[in-house]
Amino acid sequence: GVGNLLLSNYIDGNVIYASGGANGDGAFVRIDLSSGNLLSALAYVGNGTESLYYQQSTQDGNLVISDHTWSAQTGTDVALWVQKINRTNGNVLWSKVYYRTNDNIRGRIEKVNDGGFLLVPYDNSNTPQADALLAKIDANGNLLWSYNYGGNAADRLMKAVQTADGGFIAVGDTRSNSPNGNSDILIVKTDANGSINGSCPKDGGLKS
């Protein structure tokens, strides 16, 4: 049994590949769609609460999975956690933690057509340090850049996709432009390097 399982999934042929959280650990399962039989299940265990809810396929036919870990020794409680795993057996090919000083972040991973990935880290708090962040990593998880697109209040980007021009569009919410403190929709459009109109935004401060 893999009780208390929360999952996102990727389907290829007759197999569903699902990742998420099970009993406080990161989890990965493979299920036969015809029979419903569990083909394999793995837990990625730390000493805190972990989850890997988001996933993307890689150019070499494997998977990257992401969300958060409480186990990393980064000086923060929560850090963004990304693992590349073998799609067949779930074995870890590389595992990386990305964090920002004094900030608790987690988040999605999105495909980039050069084989790398876009990270969409977010802080769930409504404090001013909750910034709208995007970061780019290469196919091996090396951090290439991170930028902050937020203002002076709480801002978040929650989902992003690559656009036809090679750049990115991301959507989230912002309180920086609201006089009454309510949240407004935030949409950010960048080029392939994270710049807007040729100018680099503020450093996102992400570390790995």
Tab-separated table of C-alpha atoms in Angstrom:
chain	number	residue	atom	x	y	z
A	1	GLY	CA	0.000	0.000	0.000
A	2	VAL	CA	0.881	3.590	-0.732
A	3	GLY	CA	-1.763	5.256	1.424
A	4	ASN	CA	-2.584	8.971	1.448
A	5	LEU	CA	-1.313	9.336	-2.112
A	6	LEU	CA	-1.693	12.630	-4.004
A	7	LEU	CA	-0.547	12.558	-7.617
A	8	SER	CA	0.052	14.254	-10.934
A	9	ASN	CA	0.558	12.047	-13.948
A	10	TYR	CA	2.046	11.471	-17.362
A	11	ILE	CA	0.625	8.845	-19.756
A	12	ASP	CA	2.694	7.048	-22.374
A	13	GLY	CA	1.172	4.150	-24.247
A	14	ASN	CA	-0.484	1.841	-21.758
A	15	VAL	CA	1.314	3.087	-18.654
A	16	ILE	CA	0.527	6.000	-16.380
A	17	TYR	CA	3.513	7.521	-14.562
A	18	ALA	CA	2.397	9.371	-11.453
A	19	SER	CA	4.277	11.381	-8.853
A	20	GLY	CA	3.230	13.204	-5.723
A	21	GLY	CA	3.250	12.602	-1.997
A	22	ALA	CA	2.542	9.534	0.103
A	23	ASN	CA	2.526	9.612	3.904
A	24	GLY	CA	4.757	12.688	3.939
A	25	ASP	CA	7.318	11.381	1.436
A	26	GLY	CA	7.867	12.080	-2.245
A	27	ALA	CA	6.368	9.260	-4.312
A	28	PHE	CA	6.444	7.787	-7.819
A	29	VAL	CA	4.273	4.972	-9.175
A	30	ARG	CA	3.730	3.207	-12.502
A	31	ILE	CA	0.285	1.780	-13.232
A	32	ASP	CA	-0.898	-0.431	-16.091
A	33	LEU	CA	-3.904	1.340	-17.610
A	34	SER	CA	-5.469	-1.867	-18.955
A	35	SER	CA	-5.514	-3.818	-15.707
A	36	GLY	CA	-5.042	-1.123	-13.082
A	37	ASN	CA	-2.153	-3.150	-11.672
A	38	LEU	CA	0.607	-1.317	-9.841
A	39	LEU	CA	3.799	-1.951	-11.810
A	40	SER	CA	6.179	-0.255	-9.378
A	41	ALA	CA	6.191	2.237	-6.527
A	42	LEU	CA	8.984	4.216	-4.925
A	43	ALA	CA	9.136	6.644	-2.006
A	44	TYR	CA	11.765	9.378	-1.790
A	45	VAL	CA	12.230	9.807	1.932
A	46	GLY	CA	13.606	12.738	3.905
A	47	ASN	CA	13.399	13.685	7.562
A	48	GLY	CA	10.554	16.142	7.017
A	49	THR	CA	7.528	16.433	4.739
A	50	GLU	CA	8.284	16.026	1.056
A	51	SER	CA	6.235	16.032	-2.130
A	52	LEU	CA	6.870	15.876	-5.881
A	53	TYR	CA	3.514	16.837	-7.379
A	54	TYR	CA	4.661	18.243	-10.734
A	55	GLN	CA	6.339	16.377	-13.569
A	56	GLN	CA	7.584	16.753	-17.131
A	57	SER	CA	9.131	14.359	-19.624
A	58	THR	CA	12.761	14.871	-20.653
A	59	GLN	CA	14.291	14.744	-24.119
A	60	ASP	CA	16.038	11.444	-23.311
A	61	GLY	CA	12.763	9.725	-22.391
A	62	ASN	CA	12.902	10.058	-18.623
A	63	LEU	CA	11.034	12.337	-16.192
A	64	VAL	CA	11.694	15.315	-13.960
A	65	ILE	CA	9.481	15.740	-10.900
A	66	SER	CA	9.266	18.733	-8.580
A	67	ASP	CA	7.638	20.503	-5.671
A	68	HIS	CA	9.122	20.848	-2.181
A	69	THR	CA	11.192	19.429	0.646
A	70	TRP	CA	11.460	20.234	4.356
A	71	SER	CA	14.638	18.169	4.723
A	72	ALA	CA	17.222	20.337	2.967
A	73	GLN	CA	19.664	22.202	5.196
A	74	THR	CA	19.347	25.606	3.522
A	75	GLY	CA	18.505	27.869	6.463
A	76	THR	CA	14.857	27.904	5.364
A	77	ASP	CA	12.025	25.524	6.214
A	78	VAL	CA	10.850	24.782	2.686
A	79	ALA	CA	12.909	24.577	-0.521
A	80	LEU	CA	12.019	23.757	-4.111
A	81	TRP	CA	13.037	20.167	-4.881
A	82	VAL	CA	13.612	18.735	-8.368
A	83	GLN	CA	14.611	15.191	-9.274
A	84	LYS	CA	15.320	13.593	-12.621
A	85	ILE	CA	14.289	9.953	-12.498
A	86	ASN	CA	14.423	6.926	-14.742
A	87	ARG	CA	10.920	6.580	-16.146
A	88	THR	CA	11.036	2.774	-16.081
A	89	ASN	CA	12.109	2.148	-12.498
A	90	GLY	CA	12.013	5.523	-10.730
A	91	ASN	CA	15.717	5.483	-9.877
A	92	VAL	CA	17.125	8.957	-9.233
A	93	LEU	CA	19.435	10.265	-11.969
A	94	TRP	CA	20.018	13.599	-10.234
A	95	SER	CA	18.430	15.499	-7.376
A	96	LYS	CA	18.672	19.257	-6.781
A	97	VAL	CA	17.361	21.682	-4.174
A	98	TYR	CA	16.809	25.365	-5.014
A	99	TYR	CA	16.249	27.890	-2.241
A	100	ARG	CA	16.197	31.583	-1.404
A	101	THR	CA	17.517	32.983	1.855
A	102	ASN	CA	14.766	33.617	4.446
A	103	ASP	CA	12.065	32.490	2.011
A	104	ASN	CA	10.000	29.295	1.858
A	105	ILE	CA	9.455	28.278	-1.761
A	106	ARG	CA	8.043	25.353	-3.701
A	107	GLY	CA	6.738	25.001	-7.219
A	108	ARG	CA	6.282	23.715	-10.721
A	109	ILE	CA	8.706	22.708	-13.429
A	110	GLU	CA	7.952	23.426	-17.103
A	111	LYS	CA	9.505	22.171	-20.347
A	112	VAL	CA	11.826	24.329	-22.437
A	113	ASN	CA	12.512	23.422	-26.064
A	114	ASP	CA	16.323	23.467	-25.630
A	115	GLY	CA	16.107	20.491	-23.254
A	116	GLY	CA	16.268	22.568	-20.089
A	117	PHE	CA	13.431	23.539	-17.780
A	118	LEU	CA	11.758	26.600	-16.334
A	119	LEU	CA	11.190	26.627	-12.575
A	120	VAL	CA	8.184	28.512	-11.193
A	121	PRO	CA	8.998	28.915	-7.478
A	122	TYR	CA	6.387	30.493	-5.231
A	123	ASP	CA	5.985	31.441	-1.592
A	124	ASN	CA	2.482	30.823	-0.242
A	125	SER	CA	2.723	33.581	2.365
A	126	ASN	CA	1.179	37.033	1.941
A	127	THR	CA	4.293	38.793	3.221
A	128	PRO	CA	6.189	41.341	1.068
A	129	GLN	CA	9.088	38.918	0.493
A	130	ALA	CA	6.722	36.611	-1.428
A	131	ASP	CA	7.980	37.561	-4.882
A	132	ALA	CA	6.990	36.509	-8.375
A	133	LEU	CA	9.904	34.318	-9.469
A	134	LEU	CA	11.019	32.453	-12.572
A	135	ALA	CA	14.264	30.514	-12.977
A	136	LYS	CA	15.902	28.555	-15.786
A	137	ILE	CA	17.882	25.339	-15.341
A	138	ASP	CA	19.683	23.241	-17.945
A	139	ALA	CA	19.033	19.559	-18.638
A	140	ASN	CA	21.344	18.588	-15.753
A	141	GLY	CA	19.642	20.848	-13.219
A	142	ASN	CA	22.303	23.588	-13.227
A	143	LEU	CA	20.822	26.994	-12.390
A	144	LEU	CA	21.255	29.428	-15.303
A	145	TRP	CA	19.278	32.455	-14.081
A	146	SER	CA	16.567	33.531	-11.673
A	147	TYR	CA	14.562	36.756	-11.719
A	148	ASN	CA	12.019	38.503	-9.512
A	149	TYR	CA	9.111	40.100	-11.350
A	150	GLY	CA	7.282	41.284	-8.238
A	151	GLY	CA	6.714	44.625	-6.559
A	152	ASN	CA	6.744	45.721	-2.927
A	153	ALA	CA	3.928	43.477	-1.682
A	154	ALA	CA	3.082	39.789	-1.997
A	155	ASP	CA	3.330	38.472	-5.568
A	156	ARG	CA	3.335	34.952	-7.003
A	157	LEU	CA	3.674	33.239	-10.345
A	158	MET	CA	2.019	29.821	-10.329
A	159	LYS	CA	2.125	28.504	-13.907
A	160	ALA	CA	4.217	29.220	-17.007
A	161	VAL	CA	4.574	27.974	-20.574
A	162	GLN	CA	7.062	28.592	-23.352
A	163	THR	CA	5.741	30.704	-26.210
A	164	ALA	CA	6.336	30.368	-29.958
A	165	ASP	CA	9.041	33.066	-29.886
A	166	GLY	CA	11.095	31.038	-27.369
A	167	GLY	CA	10.159	33.230	-24.425
A	168	PHE	CA	7.798	32.524	-21.550
A	169	ILE	CA	4.422	33.661	-20.317
A	170	ALA	CA	3.526	33.154	-16.669
A	171	VAL	CA	0.418	33.855	-14.632
A	172	GLY	CA	-0.169	34.345	-10.921
A	173	ASP	CA	-1.410	37.018	-8.541
A	174	THR	CA	-0.161	40.277	-7.110
A	175	ARG	CA	-0.970	42.644	-4.264
A	176	SER	CA	1.667	45.225	-5.248
A	177	ASN	CA	-0.651	47.366	-7.372
A	178	SER	CA	-3.795	47.104	-5.279
A	179	PRO	CA	-4.551	50.076	-2.979
A	180	ASN	CA	-6.881	47.982	-0.794
A	181	GLY	CA	-4.542	44.996	-0.454
A	182	ASN	CA	-6.626	42.660	-2.602
A	183	SER	CA	-5.053	40.293	-5.110
A	184	ASP	CA	-5.053	41.077	-8.815
A	185	ILE	CA	-4.091	38.817	-11.708
A	186	LEU	CA	-0.398	39.050	-12.631
A	187	ILE	CA	0.768	38.105	-16.140
A	188	VAL	CA	4.453	38.237	-17.084
A	189	LYS	CA	5.839	37.826	-20.622
A	190	THR	CA	9.601	37.407	-21.036
A	191	ASP	CA	12.082	36.511	-23.744
A	192	ALA	CA	14.079	33.260	-23.655
A	193	ASN	CA	16.556	34.785	-21.179
A	194	GLY	CA	13.907	35.984	-18.737
A	195	SER	CA	14.230	39.621	-19.829
A	196	ILE	CA	11.373	42.036	-20.467
A	197	ASN	CA	11.821	44.519	-23.321
A	198	GLY	CA	15.539	43.745	-23.323
A	199	SER	CA	16.002	44.594	-19.635
A	200	CYS	CA	16.839	42.090	-16.899
A	201	PRO	CA	14.436	42.172	-13.939
A	202	LYS	CA	15.645	42.109	-10.355
A	203	ASP	CA	17.838	39.176	-9.342
A	204	GLY	CA	15.606	36.421	-7.991
A	205	GLY	CA	18.219	35.345	-5.467
A	206	LEU	CA	17.706	31.641	-6.088
A	207	LYS	CA	20.561	29.328	-5.043
A	208	SER	CA	21.214	25.632	-5.462
